Amino acid sequence: MSSVLQDHSAALRRRPRLTAWLPYLLSLPALLVCVGILVPFITAAWYSLQRYNLAMPMTRGFIWFGQYIDLFTDPDFWNTVQVSAIYTIATVGIELLLGLGIALLLRERSRFNNLVSVALLLPLMTAPAIASLMWKLMTNPNFGVLSWLISLLGVHDFRWASDPRTAMFTVVLVDVWVYTPFMMILLLAGLRSLPPQPFEAARLDGVPARFVFFRITLPMLTPYLVTATLFRLLDSIQQFDIIYAMTQGGPGDSLMVFQVRAYLEFFQYTNVGTSAALMMVLWAITYALSNVFVKQWLKLRERAHGTA
Amino acid sequence: MSGVKTWLAGGVAWLIAIVNFFPIFWMLLASLKTEVEAVQTPPLFIFHPTLANYRDIFALQGYAGYAFNSIAISVLATLLMLLVAVPAAFAMAFYPGRYTRDILLWMLSTKMLPAVGVLVPIYLLSRDLGLLDTRTALVIIDFLSNLPIGVWMLFTFFRETPKDIIEASRIDGANVGQTILYVLLPLVAPGIASTALLSVILCWNEAFWSLNLTAHNAAPLTAFIASFSAPQGLFWARLSAASVLAIAPILAFGWISQRQLVRGLTFGAVK
């Protein structure tokens, strides 16, 4: 009896040896590559502590946090913070509301609704650089079809992205066109996966629609709302393609978000140090934001599924 | 009452779909106009369509080369990504360890590093290695930037595959190779397809790295079009034709594989 048990445990011990090693062996390449991704990042962190301008190699030197102190006392930097914040809040906010609205509209499974929701995927598959071209074509102040449309409504001389007062609005509009579908599909999937019982019970009891929405639909949808917002938030604060293609950060400083500014700092002024320092600040903000959200998200997922 | 409501909802849905499709449609129209018609005010809705712009684009020196670059880079980067991501995701899903979740979250977090931030080191590095304006550089970059998402997506698919199935097939006498080929592969194939699709779309649409690391030799279609648009909007009709040609394959590709696409575009968050 005891020898049988021993044999059995020996066999158990032998097998885990292979299964213990194999997973690590299989994941190793991916892990190494991800560590490799960190190398340029650490290099950039190193650059951010140096005075380093490609045009003036002689002045290169280690200056600790001098770069950051310069940044924090520079009004242009605070403009960048402000512009980035406005852009991120406006795009994510509008996309969340619109995405939720459209998802609620297409909630019932029908052929028509499915067709519409697939058609809504088209902007998401379009390269953001090309999507920006489409909008430049439509919003050209001279011959754009949108300029013509609003002139029919009596608004003349609306200069879209070339006027500092309306540039933000225009670029946000493009972002909303491209990324609202992302919110929509996520939330639509969330809505369709909700259990029907609470809604049936509410209908039988004659609960008003508004009460159902705020007290049943929204709370149950929260994990999806958090996930969708997180994805869009991290992406939007780092937006480059659309803004650069539409206005290159202008006119003036009106769309100088973090990435565009760091990009110009490098390619126009060959200022490696400042560019790197800007990116470190952006990374710190992104990291802090995502930490808050990921914690919420894991908590919600655990509550929903038992395990994450 | 309810009938009116449904009818209204349908109308609004139609309106949203039309507004949503209009920019693509308008660019398609512009690509079929002459240069003069494309910038006419008031905008032309009815005109004699011409394919002259497409003919011009195809005749353009190097167009085939850009298209080839787009295809080669997307396919190679995707294959490379799958080669590394599939074993890793498989191991994490089927043999989860104590740190699996932490490792996975950490991998995903590398996705948060701002692209411009690593542009400088990568630009200087590829300059020193002589990789500027080569397809190799873009394949490596696309592979690197899609790997974390690839591992994550494959993991979410593999996790749903019943684990007992491997044990069961082993008991039935299948060896490791047979288990993988006949049991596991058919089950996870849709997941791999979905991940590959997302990767191809992301590589195809990638413009930032292409613009900064390539010139004439290795530039894919996105970089070509972006450079095309640099001079004042003089050639809108031709530019539109080039853009339509650049997005058409991916839109067609996506339309065919809708189911996989939804999962891919939401990074595995939607089933």
Coordinates of C-alpha atoms in Angstrom, one line a residue:
Chain A
M1 CA 0.0 0.0 0.0
S2 CA 2.6 2.5 1.0
S3 CA 4.9 1.5 -1.9
V4 CA 2.0 2.2 -4.3
L5 CA 1.6 5.6 -2.8
Q6 CA 5.3 6.2 -3.1
D7 CA 5.4 5.2 -6.7
H8 CA 2.5 7.4 -7.4
S9 CA 4.1 10.5 -5.7
A10 CA 7.4 9.7 -7.5
A11 CA 5.6 9.8 -10.8
L12 CA 3.9 13.0 -9.8
R13 CA 7.3 14.5 -8.9
R14 CA 8.8 13.5 -12.2
R15 CA 6.1 14.9 -14.4
P16 CA 6.0 18.4 -12.8
R17 CA 9.7 18.7 -13.6
L18 CA 9.0 18.9 -17.3
T19 CA 5.8 20.9 -16.9
A20 CA 7.7 23.3 -14.6
W21 CA 10.4 24.1 -17.0
L22 CA 8.6 24.0 -20.3
P23 CA 6.3 27.0 -19.7
Y24 CA 9.2 29.2 -18.9
L25 CA 11.2 27.9 -21.8
L26 CA 8.3 28.7 -24.1
S27 CA 7.7 32.2 -22.7
L28 CA 11.4 33.0 -22.6
P29 CA 11.7 34.5 -26.2
A30 CA 8.6 36.8 -25.6
L31 CA 10.0 37.8 -22.2
L32 CA 13.4 38.6 -23.6
V33 CA 11.9 40.6 -26.4
C34 CA 9.8 42.6 -24.0
V35 CA 12.9 43.3 -21.9
G36 CA 14.5 44.4 -25.2
I37 CA 11.7 46.9 -25.7
L38 CA 12.8 48.5 -22.4
V39 CA 16.4 49.1 -23.7
P40 CA 15.6 52.2 -25.9
F41 CA 13.3 53.4 -23.1
I42 CA 16.1 53.3 -20.6
T43 CA 18.4 55.0 -23.1
A44 CA 15.8 57.8 -23.5
A45 CA 15.7 58.1 -19.7
W46 CA 19.5 58.5 -19.7
Y47 CA 19.3 61.1 -22.4
S48 CA 16.8 63.1 -20.4
L49 CA 19.4 63.7 -17.8
Q50 CA 21.9 65.2 -20.3
R51 CA 22.3 68.4 -22.1
Y52 CA 22.4 66.7 -25.6
N53 CA 21.8 68.5 -28.9
L54 CA 22.8 66.8 -32.1
A55 CA 23.7 70.1 -33.7
M56 CA 26.0 71.0 -30.8
P57 CA 27.8 67.8 -29.8
M58 CA 30.5 69.7 -27.9
T59 CA 28.0 71.0 -25.3
R60 CA 26.9 67.4 -24.4
G61 CA 27.1 66.8 -20.6
F62 CA 25.3 65.3 -17.6
I63 CA 23.1 67.8 -15.9
W64 CA 21.0 65.6 -13.6
F65 CA 17.5 67.1 -13.5
G66 CA 18.4 70.4 -15.0
Q67 CA 16.3 69.6 -18.1
Y68 CA 13.2 68.9 -16.0
I69 CA 13.7 72.1 -14.0
D70 CA 13.9 74.0 -17.2
L71 CA 10.7 72.3 -18.4
F72 CA 8.7 73.0 -15.3
T73 CA 9.5 76.7 -15.4
D74 CA 8.7 76.9 -19.1
P75 CA 5.2 78.3 -20.0
D76 CA 5.3 76.3 -23.2
F77 CA 5.5 73.1 -21.2
W78 CA 2.4 74.1 -19.2
N79 CA 0.7 74.9 -22.5
T80 CA 1.5 71.4 -23.6
V81 CA 0.1 69.9 -20.4
Q82 CA -3.1 72.0 -20.8
V83 CA -3.6 71.2 -24.5
S84 CA -3.0 67.5 -23.9
A85 CA -5.5 67.5 -21.0
I86 CA -8.2 69.2 -23.0
Y87 CA -7.7 66.9 -26.0
T88 CA -7.7 63.8 -24.0
I89 CA -10.8 64.7 -21.9
A90 CA -12.7 66.0 -24.9
T91 CA -12.1 63.0 -27.1
V92 CA -12.5 60.3 -24.5
G93 CA -15.6 62.0 -23.0
I94 CA -17.4 62.5 -26.4
E95 CA -16.4 59.0 -27.6
L96 CA -17.7 57.5 -24.4
L97 CA -21.1 59.2 -24.6
L98 CA -21.5 58.7 -28.3
G99 CA -20.3 55.1 -28.1
L100 CA -22.7 54.4 -25.3
G101 CA -25.6 56.0 -27.1
I102 CA -25.0 54.1 -30.3
A103 CA -24.5 50.8 -28.4
L104 CA -27.9 51.3 -26.7
L105 CA -29.5 52.0 -30.0
L106 CA -28.1 48.8 -31.6
R107 CA -28.7 46.7 -28.6
E108 CA -31.3 44.3 -30.0
R109 CA -29.8 41.6 -32.2
S110 CA -31.2 42.0 -35.6
R111 CA -29.7 41.8 -39.1
F112 CA -30.0 45.5 -39.6
N113 CA -28.3 46.3 -36.3
N114 CA -25.5 43.9 -37.0
L115 CA -25.0 45.4 -40.4
V116 CA -24.8 48.9 -39.0
S117 CA -22.4 47.9 -36.3
V118 CA -20.1 46.3 -38.8
A119 CA -20.3 49.4 -41.1
L120 CA -19.2 51.4 -38.0
L121 CA -16.0 49.4 -37.9
L122 CA -14.7 50.9 -41.2
P123 CA -13.1 54.0 -39.6
L124 CA -11.3 51.9 -37.1
M125 CA -9.6 49.9 -39.9
T126 CA -8.6 53.1 -41.8
A127 CA -5.1 54.2 -41.1
P128 CA -5.3 57.3 -38.9
A129 CA -2.9 59.1 -41.3
I130 CA -5.3 58.5 -44.2
A131 CA -8.4 59.3 -42.1
S132 CA -6.8 62.7 -41.4
L133 CA -6.5 63.2 -45.2
M134 CA -10.2 62.5 -45.7
W135 CA -11.0 65.1 -43.1
K136 CA -8.6 67.6 -44.6
L137 CA -10.3 67.1 -47.9
M138 CA -13.7 67.7 -46.3
T139 CA -12.7 70.6 -44.1
N140 CA -10.7 72.7 -46.6
P141 CA -11.9 76.2 -46.0
N142 CA -12.0 76.9 -49.8
F143 CA -13.5 73.8 -51.3
G144 CA -14.3 71.4 -48.5
V145 CA -17.7 69.8 -48.5
L146 CA -18.2 70.5 -44.8
S147 CA -17.3 74.2 -45.3
W148 CA -19.9 74.3 -48.0
L149 CA -22.5 72.6 -45.8
I150 CA -22.2 75.0 -42.9
S151 CA -22.2 78.0 -45.3
L152 CA -25.6 76.8 -46.4
L153 CA -26.5 77.0 -42.7
G154 CA -25.3 80.6 -42.7
V155 CA -21.9 80.1 -41.1
H156 CA -19.3 81.7 -43.4
D157 CA -15.6 81.8 -43.2
F158 CA -15.3 78.9 -40.7
R159 CA -11.6 78.0 -41.1
W160 CA -11.5 74.6 -39.3
A161 CA -8.0 73.4 -38.5
S162 CA -6.3 76.6 -39.8
D163 CA -7.9 78.8 -37.2
P164 CA -6.4 78.5 -33.6
R165 CA -9.9 79.0 -32.2
T166 CA -11.4 76.0 -34.1
A167 CA -8.4 73.8 -34.6
M168 CA -8.9 71.8 -31.4
F169 CA -12.6 71.2 -32.3
T170 CA -11.6 70.0 -35.8
V171 CA -9.0 67.6 -34.7
V172 CA -11.2 66.3 -31.9
L173 CA -13.9 65.7 -34.5
V174 CA -11.5 63.5 -36.5
D175 CA -10.4 61.5 -33.4
V176 CA -14.1 61.0 -32.5
W177 CA -14.8 59.7 -36.0
V178 CA -12.0 57.2 -35.9
Y179 CA -12.4 55.9 -32.4
T180 CA -16.0 56.1 -31.4
P181 CA -16.6 52.7 -33.0
F182 CA -14.0 51.2 -30.6
M183 CA -16.1 52.4 -27.6
M184 CA -19.3 51.3 -29.4
I185 CA -18.2 47.7 -30.1
L186 CA -16.9 47.2 -26.6
L187 CA -20.0 48.6 -24.9
L188 CA -22.3 46.8 -27.4
A189 CA -20.7 43.5 -26.5
G190 CA -21.1 44.5 -22.8
L191 CA -24.8 45.3 -23.2
R192 CA -25.5 42.1 -25.0
S193 CA -23.8 40.0 -22.4
L194 CA -25.9 41.4 -19.5
P195 CA -28.4 38.9 -18.0
P196 CA -31.9 39.6 -19.1
Q197 CA -33.7 38.8 -15.8
P198 CA -33.3 42.2 -14.0
F199 CA -34.6 44.0 -17.1
E200 CA -37.6 41.7 -17.4
A201 CA -38.3 42.0 -13.7
A202 CA -38.1 45.8 -14.0
R203 CA -40.5 45.8 -17.0
L204 CA -43.0 43.6 -15.2
D205 CA -42.9 46.0 -12.2
G206 CA -43.3 49.0 -14.5
V207 CA -40.1 50.6 -13.5
P208 CA -39.5 53.8 -15.5
A209 CA -36.9 53.6 -18.3
R210 CA -34.7 56.3 -16.8
F211 CA -34.5 54.4 -13.5
V212 CA -33.7 51.2 -15.3
F213 CA -30.9 52.9 -17.2
F214 CA -29.2 54.6 -14.2
R215 CA -29.8 51.9 -11.6
I216 CA -29.5 48.6 -13.6
T217 CA -27.9 49.2 -17.0
L218 CA -25.1 51.6 -16.0
P219 CA -23.9 49.8 -12.9
M220 CA -23.9 46.4 -14.6
L221 CA -22.0 47.9 -17.6
T222 CA -19.3 49.5 -15.4
P223 CA -16.5 46.9 -16.1
Y224 CA -16.9 47.5 -19.8
L225 CA -17.1 51.3 -19.4
V226 CA -13.9 51.2 -17.4
T227 CA -12.0 48.9 -19.9
A228 CA -13.1 51.0 -22.9
T229 CA -12.2 54.3 -21.1
L230 CA -8.8 52.9 -20.1
F231 CA -7.9 51.8 -23.6
R232 CA -8.9 55.1 -25.1
L233 CA -7.4 57.3 -22.4
L234 CA -4.0 55.7 -22.7
D235 CA -4.2 56.0 -26.5
S236 CA -5.6 59.5 -26.7
I237 CA -3.1 61.1 -24.3
Q238 CA -0.4 59.8 -26.6
Q239 CA -2.1 60.7 -29.9
F240 CA 0.3 61.7 -32.6
D241 CA -0.8 60.5 -36.0
I242 CA -4.0 62.4 -36.3
I243 CA -2.8 65.6 -34.8
Y244 CA 0.4 65.7 -36.7
A245 CA -1.3 64.9 -40.0
M246 CA -4.0 67.5 -39.4
T247 CA -2.1 70.5 -38.1
Q248 CA 1.5 69.5 -37.1
G249 CA 0.7 70.9 -33.7
G250 CA -0.4 74.3 -34.9
P251 CA -1.7 76.8 -35.7
G252 CA 0.7 78.5 -33.3
D253 CA 0.8 76.3 -30.2
S254 CA -2.9 75.4 -30.2
L255 CA -2.4 71.6 -30.6
M256 CA 1.1 71.1 -29.2
V257 CA 0.4 67.9 -27.3
F258 CA 3.2 65.9 -25.7
Q259 CA 4.2 63.7 -28.5
V260 CA 4.0 66.3 -31.2
R261 CA 6.1 68.7 -29.2
A262 CA 8.7 66.1 -28.3
Y263 CA 8.8 65.1 -32.0
L264 CA 9.4 68.7 -33.2
E265 CA 12.0 69.2 -30.4
F266 CA 14.0 66.4 -31.9
F267 CA 13.5 66.7 -35.7
Q268 CA 13.4 70.5 -35.8
Y269 CA 15.8 71.5 -33.1
T270 CA 17.7 68.2 -32.8
N271 CA 17.4 68.7 -29.0
V272 CA 17.6 65.1 -27.8
G273 CA 17.7 65.9 -24.1
T274 CA 14.6 68.1 -24.0
S275 CA 12.7 65.7 -26.2
A276 CA 13.5 62.8 -23.9
A277 CA 12.6 64.7 -20.8
L278 CA 9.2 65.5 -22.2
M279 CA 8.6 61.9 -23.0
M280 CA 9.5 60.9 -19.5
V281 CA 6.9 63.3 -18.1
L282 CA 4.3 61.8 -20.5
W283 CA 5.3 58.3 -19.5
A284 CA 4.9 59.1 -15.8
I285 CA 1.4 60.6 -16.4
T286 CA 0.4 57.6 -18.4
Y287 CA 1.7 55.2 -15.9
A288 CA 0.0 56.8 -13.0
L289 CA -3.3 56.9 -14.9
S290 CA -3.1 53.3 -16.0
N291 CA -2.3 52.1 -12.5
V292 CA -5.4 53.7 -11.1
F293 CA -7.5 52.2 -13.9
V294 CA -6.0 48.8 -14.0
K295 CA -6.6 48.4 -10.3
Q296 CA -10.2 49.3 -10.7
W297 CA -10.5 47.0 -13.7
L298 CA -9.0 44.0 -12.0
K299 CA -11.3 44.5 -9.1
L300 CA -14.3 44.7 -11.3
R301 CA -13.2 41.7 -13.4
E302 CA -12.7 39.6 -10.3
R303 CA -16.1 40.5 -9.1
A304 CA -17.6 39.6 -12.5
H305 CA -15.8 36.4 -13.3
G306 CA -14.4 35.1 -10.0
T307 CA -10.9 35.3 -11.5
A308 CA -9.1 37.8 -13.7
Chain B
M1 CA -46.2 53.8 -29.9
S2 CA -43.5 51.1 -29.8
G3 CA -43.7 50.8 -33.6
V4 CA -42.9 54.5 -34.0
K5 CA -40.0 54.2 -31.5
T6 CA -38.5 51.3 -33.4
W7 CA -38.9 53.1 -36.6
L8 CA -37.2 56.2 -35.2
A9 CA -34.3 54.1 -33.8
G10 CA -33.9 52.6 -37.2
G11 CA -33.8 56.0 -38.8
V12 CA -31.2 57.3 -36.3
A13 CA -29.1 54.1 -36.9
W14 CA -29.2 54.8 -40.6
L15 CA -28.2 58.3 -40.1
I16 CA -25.2 57.3 -37.9
A17 CA -24.1 54.7 -40.5
I18 CA -24.3 57.3 -43.3
V19 CA -22.4 60.0 -41.3
N20 CA -19.9 57.4 -40.4
F21 CA -19.3 56.2 -43.9
F22 CA -19.4 59.7 -45.5
P23 CA -15.7 60.6 -45.3
I24 CA -14.7 57.4 -47.0
F25 CA -17.3 57.8 -49.6
W26 CA -16.3 61.4 -50.2
M27 CA -12.7 60.5 -50.8
L28 CA -13.8 57.7 -53.2
L29 CA -15.8 60.3 -55.1
A30 CA -12.9 62.7 -55.2
S31 CA -10.7 59.9 -56.6
L32 CA -13.1 59.6 -59.5
K33 CA -13.1 63.3 -60.4
T34 CA -10.6 65.4 -62.4
E35 CA -8.3 67.6 -60.4
V36 CA -10.4 70.7 -61.2
E37 CA -13.6 69.0 -60.3
A38 CA -12.2 67.8 -57.0
V39 CA -11.6 71.3 -55.6
Q40 CA -14.7 72.9 -57.2
T41 CA -17.2 75.0 -55.1
P42 CA -19.9 74.2 -54.5
P43 CA -18.8 70.6 -54.2
L44 CA -19.8 68.3 -57.1
F45 CA -22.0 65.3 -56.3
I46 CA -22.9 64.5 -59.9
F47 CA -20.1 64.3 -62.5
H48 CA -18.6 62.0 -65.1
P49 CA -16.4 59.5 -63.2
T50 CA -13.0 58.9 -64.5
L51 CA -10.4 56.3 -63.7
A52 CA -7.6 58.5 -64.9
N53 CA -6.3 59.1 -61.4
Y54 CA -5.9 55.4 -60.7
R55 CA -4.1 55.0 -64.0
D56 CA -1.7 57.8 -63.1
I57 CA -1.0 56.3 -59.7
F58 CA -0.3 52.9 -61.2
A59 CA 2.0 54.5 -63.8
L60 CA 3.8 56.4 -61.1
Q61 CA 7.4 55.4 -60.6
G62 CA 7.7 53.1 -57.6
Y63 CA 4.0 52.6 -56.7
A64 CA 4.3 48.9 -57.0
G65 CA 7.4 49.0 -54.8
Y66 CA 5.5 50.8 -52.0
A67 CA 2.6 48.4 -52.2
F68 CA 5.1 45.5 -52.1
N69 CA 6.8 47.0 -49.0
S70 CA 3.4 47.3 -47.2
I71 CA 2.6 43.7 -47.9
A72 CA 6.0 42.3 -47.1
I73 CA 6.4 44.2 -43.8
S74 CA 2.9 43.4 -42.6
V75 CA 3.2 39.7 -43.4
L76 CA 6.8 39.2 -42.1
A77 CA 6.2 41.2 -38.9
T78 CA 3.0 39.2 -38.2
L79 CA 4.6 35.8 -38.8
L80 CA 7.5 36.7 -36.5
M81 CA 5.1 37.9 -33.9
L82 CA 3.1 34.7 -34.0
L83 CA 6.3 32.6 -33.8
V84 CA 7.2 34.2 -30.5
A85 CA 3.8 34.9 -29.1
V86 CA 2.1 31.6 -29.6
P87 CA 4.4 29.5 -27.5
A88 CA 4.4 32.1 -24.8
A89 CA 0.7 32.5 -24.7
F90 CA 0.3 28.7 -24.8
A91 CA 2.6 28.3 -21.8
M92 CA 0.9 31.0 -19.8
A93 CA -2.6 29.8 -20.5
F94 CA -2.0 26.0 -20.0
Y95 CA 0.6 26.1 -17.3
P96 CA 0.0 29.2 -15.3
G97 CA 2.5 29.9 -12.6
R98 CA 2.5 32.2 -9.7
Y99 CA 3.8 35.1 -11.6
T100 CA 2.0 34.6 -14.9
R101 CA -0.5 37.3 -14.4
D102 CA 2.1 39.8 -13.3
I103 CA 4.3 39.0 -16.3
L104 CA 1.3 39.4 -18.6
L105 CA 0.4 42.8 -17.2
W106 CA 4.0 43.9 -17.3
M107 CA 4.2 42.9 -21.0
L108 CA 1.1 44.9 -21.7
S109 CA 2.5 47.9 -19.9
T110 CA 5.4 48.1 -22.3
K111 CA 2.7 49.1 -24.8
M112 CA 2.3 52.3 -22.8
L113 CA 5.7 53.6 -23.6
P114 CA 5.3 56.7 -25.8
A115 CA 6.5 56.0 -29.4
V116 CA 8.2 59.4 -29.8
G117 CA 10.1 58.7 -26.5
V118 CA 11.8 55.7 -28.0
L119 CA 12.1 57.2 -31.4
V120 CA 15.3 59.1 -30.7
P121 CA 17.3 56.0 -29.3
I122 CA 15.9 53.8 -32.1
Y123 CA 16.6 56.3 -34.8
L124 CA 20.2 56.8 -33.6
L125 CA 20.6 53.0 -33.2
S126 CA 19.3 52.1 -36.7
R127 CA 21.4 54.9 -38.1
D128 CA 24.5 53.4 -36.5
L129 CA 23.6 49.9 -37.6
G130 CA 22.9 51.0 -41.2
L131 CA 19.2 50.0 -40.9
L132 CA 17.7 53.3 -41.9
D133 CA 15.4 53.0 -44.9
T134 CA 15.4 49.2 -44.8
R135 CA 12.4 46.8 -44.6
T136 CA 14.2 44.9 -41.9
A137 CA 14.0 47.9 -39.5
L138 CA 10.3 48.2 -39.9
V139 CA 9.7 44.5 -39.6
I140 CA 11.5 44.5 -36.3
I141 CA 9.7 47.6 -35.0
D142 CA 6.3 46.3 -36.0
F143 CA 7.1 43.0 -34.5
L144 CA 8.2 44.6 -31.2
S145 CA 5.2 46.9 -30.9
N146 CA 2.6 44.2 -31.6
L147 CA 4.1 41.4 -29.5
P148 CA 2.6 42.4 -26.1
I149 CA -0.9 42.7 -27.6
G150 CA -0.4 39.5 -29.5
V151 CA 0.6 37.6 -26.4
W152 CA -2.3 39.1 -24.5
M153 CA -4.9 38.3 -27.2
L154 CA -3.7 34.7 -27.7
F155 CA -3.7 34.2 -24.0
T156 CA -7.4 35.2 -23.8
F157 CA -8.2 32.7 -26.5
F158 CA -6.1 29.9 -25.1
R159 CA -7.5 30.4 -21.7
E160 CA -11.0 29.5 -23.0
T161 CA -9.8 26.2 -24.4
P162 CA -10.6 23.3 -22.0
K163 CA -7.3 22.2 -20.5
D164 CA -8.5 18.6 -19.9
I165 CA -8.5 18.0 -23.6
I166 CA -4.7 17.6 -23.8
E167 CA -4.8 15.1 -21.0
A168 CA -7.7 13.3 -22.7
S169 CA -5.9 13.0 -26.0
R170 CA -2.7 11.8 -24.3
I171 CA -4.7 9.0 -22.5
D172 CA -6.2 8.1 -25.9
G173 CA -2.7 7.4 -27.1
A174 CA -1.9 10.5 -29.1
N175 CA 1.7 11.7 -28.9
V176 CA 2.7 15.4 -28.3
G177 CA 2.8 16.2 -32.0
Q178 CA -0.5 14.6 -32.7
T179 CA -2.1 16.3 -29.7
I180 CA -1.0 19.7 -31.0
L181 CA -1.8 19.1 -34.6
Y182 CA -5.1 17.3 -34.4
V183 CA -6.6 18.5 -31.1
L184 CA -5.1 21.8 -30.0
L185 CA -4.6 23.5 -33.4
P186 CA -8.2 23.2 -34.7
L187 CA -9.4 24.6 -31.4
V188 CA -7.1 27.6 -31.2
A189 CA -7.0 28.4 -35.0
P190 CA -9.7 31.1 -34.9
G191 CA -7.8 32.8 -32.1
I192 CA -4.6 32.8 -34.0
A193 CA -6.3 34.0 -37.1
S194 CA -7.9 36.8 -35.2
T195 CA -4.6 37.9 -33.7
A196 CA -2.9 37.7 -37.0
L197 CA -5.6 39.8 -38.6
L198 CA -5.2 42.5 -35.9
S199 CA -1.4 42.5 -36.4
V200 CA -1.7 42.8 -40.1
I201 CA -4.1 45.8 -39.8
L202 CA -1.9 47.5 -37.2
C203 CA 1.3 47.0 -39.4
W204 CA -0.5 48.1 -42.5
N205 CA -1.8 51.3 -40.9
E206 CA 1.4 52.1 -39.1
A207 CA 2.6 55.5 -40.3
F208 CA 4.8 57.0 -37.6
W209 CA 7.8 54.7 -37.8
S210 CA 7.5 54.3 -41.5
L211 CA 7.7 58.0 -42.0
N212 CA 10.6 58.5 -39.7
L213 CA 12.8 55.5 -40.5
T214 CA 12.3 55.0 -44.2
A215 CA 12.7 57.0 -47.4
H216 CA 12.2 55.8 -51.0
N217 CA 13.5 52.3 -50.6
A218 CA 11.5 50.7 -47.8
A219 CA 8.6 53.1 -47.5
P220 CA 5.2 51.4 -47.3
L221 CA 2.0 52.9 -48.7
T222 CA 1.1 55.0 -45.6
A223 CA 4.5 56.8 -45.7
F224 CA 4.2 57.3 -49.5
I225 CA 0.8 58.9 -49.1
A226 CA 1.8 61.1 -46.2
S227 CA 4.8 62.4 -48.2
F228 CA 2.5 62.8 -51.3
S229 CA 0.4 65.3 -49.3
A230 CA 3.2 67.5 -48.2
P231 CA 3.0 70.1 -51.0
Q232 CA -0.1 72.3 -50.8
G233 CA -3.3 70.4 -51.6
L234 CA -2.7 70.6 -55.3
F235 CA -3.4 67.1 -56.3
W236 CA -6.4 66.1 -54.3
A237 CA -7.9 63.8 -56.9
R238 CA -4.8 61.8 -57.3
L239 CA -4.1 61.8 -53.6
S240 CA -7.6 60.5 -53.0
A241 CA -7.0 57.7 -55.5
A242 CA -3.7 56.7 -53.8
S243 CA -5.4 56.7 -50.4
V244 CA -8.3 54.6 -51.7
L245 CA -5.9 52.1 -53.0
A246 CA -4.1 52.0 -49.7
I247 CA -7.1 51.4 -47.5
A248 CA -9.2 49.2 -49.9
P249 CA -7.3 46.0 -49.3
I250 CA -7.5 46.3 -45.5
L251 CA -11.2 47.2 -45.6
A252 CA -12.0 44.3 -47.9
F253 CA -9.9 42.0 -45.7
G254 CA -11.7 43.2 -42.6
W255 CA -15.2 42.9 -44.1
I256 CA -14.6 39.2 -45.0
S257 CA -13.4 38.4 -41.5
Q258 CA -15.9 40.4 -39.4
R259 CA -16.2 38.0 -36.5
Q260 CA -12.4 37.8 -35.9
L261 CA -12.1 41.4 -36.5
V262 CA -14.3 42.6 -33.7
R263 CA -12.3 40.6 -31.2
G264 CA -9.0 41.9 -32.7
L265 CA -9.9 45.5 -32.8
T266 CA -11.0 45.4 -29.2
F267 CA -7.7 43.7 -28.2
G268 CA -9.5 40.5 -27.1
A269 CA -11.9 42.3 -24.7
V270 CA -14.9 41.3 -26.8
K271 CA -15.9 37.7 -27.6

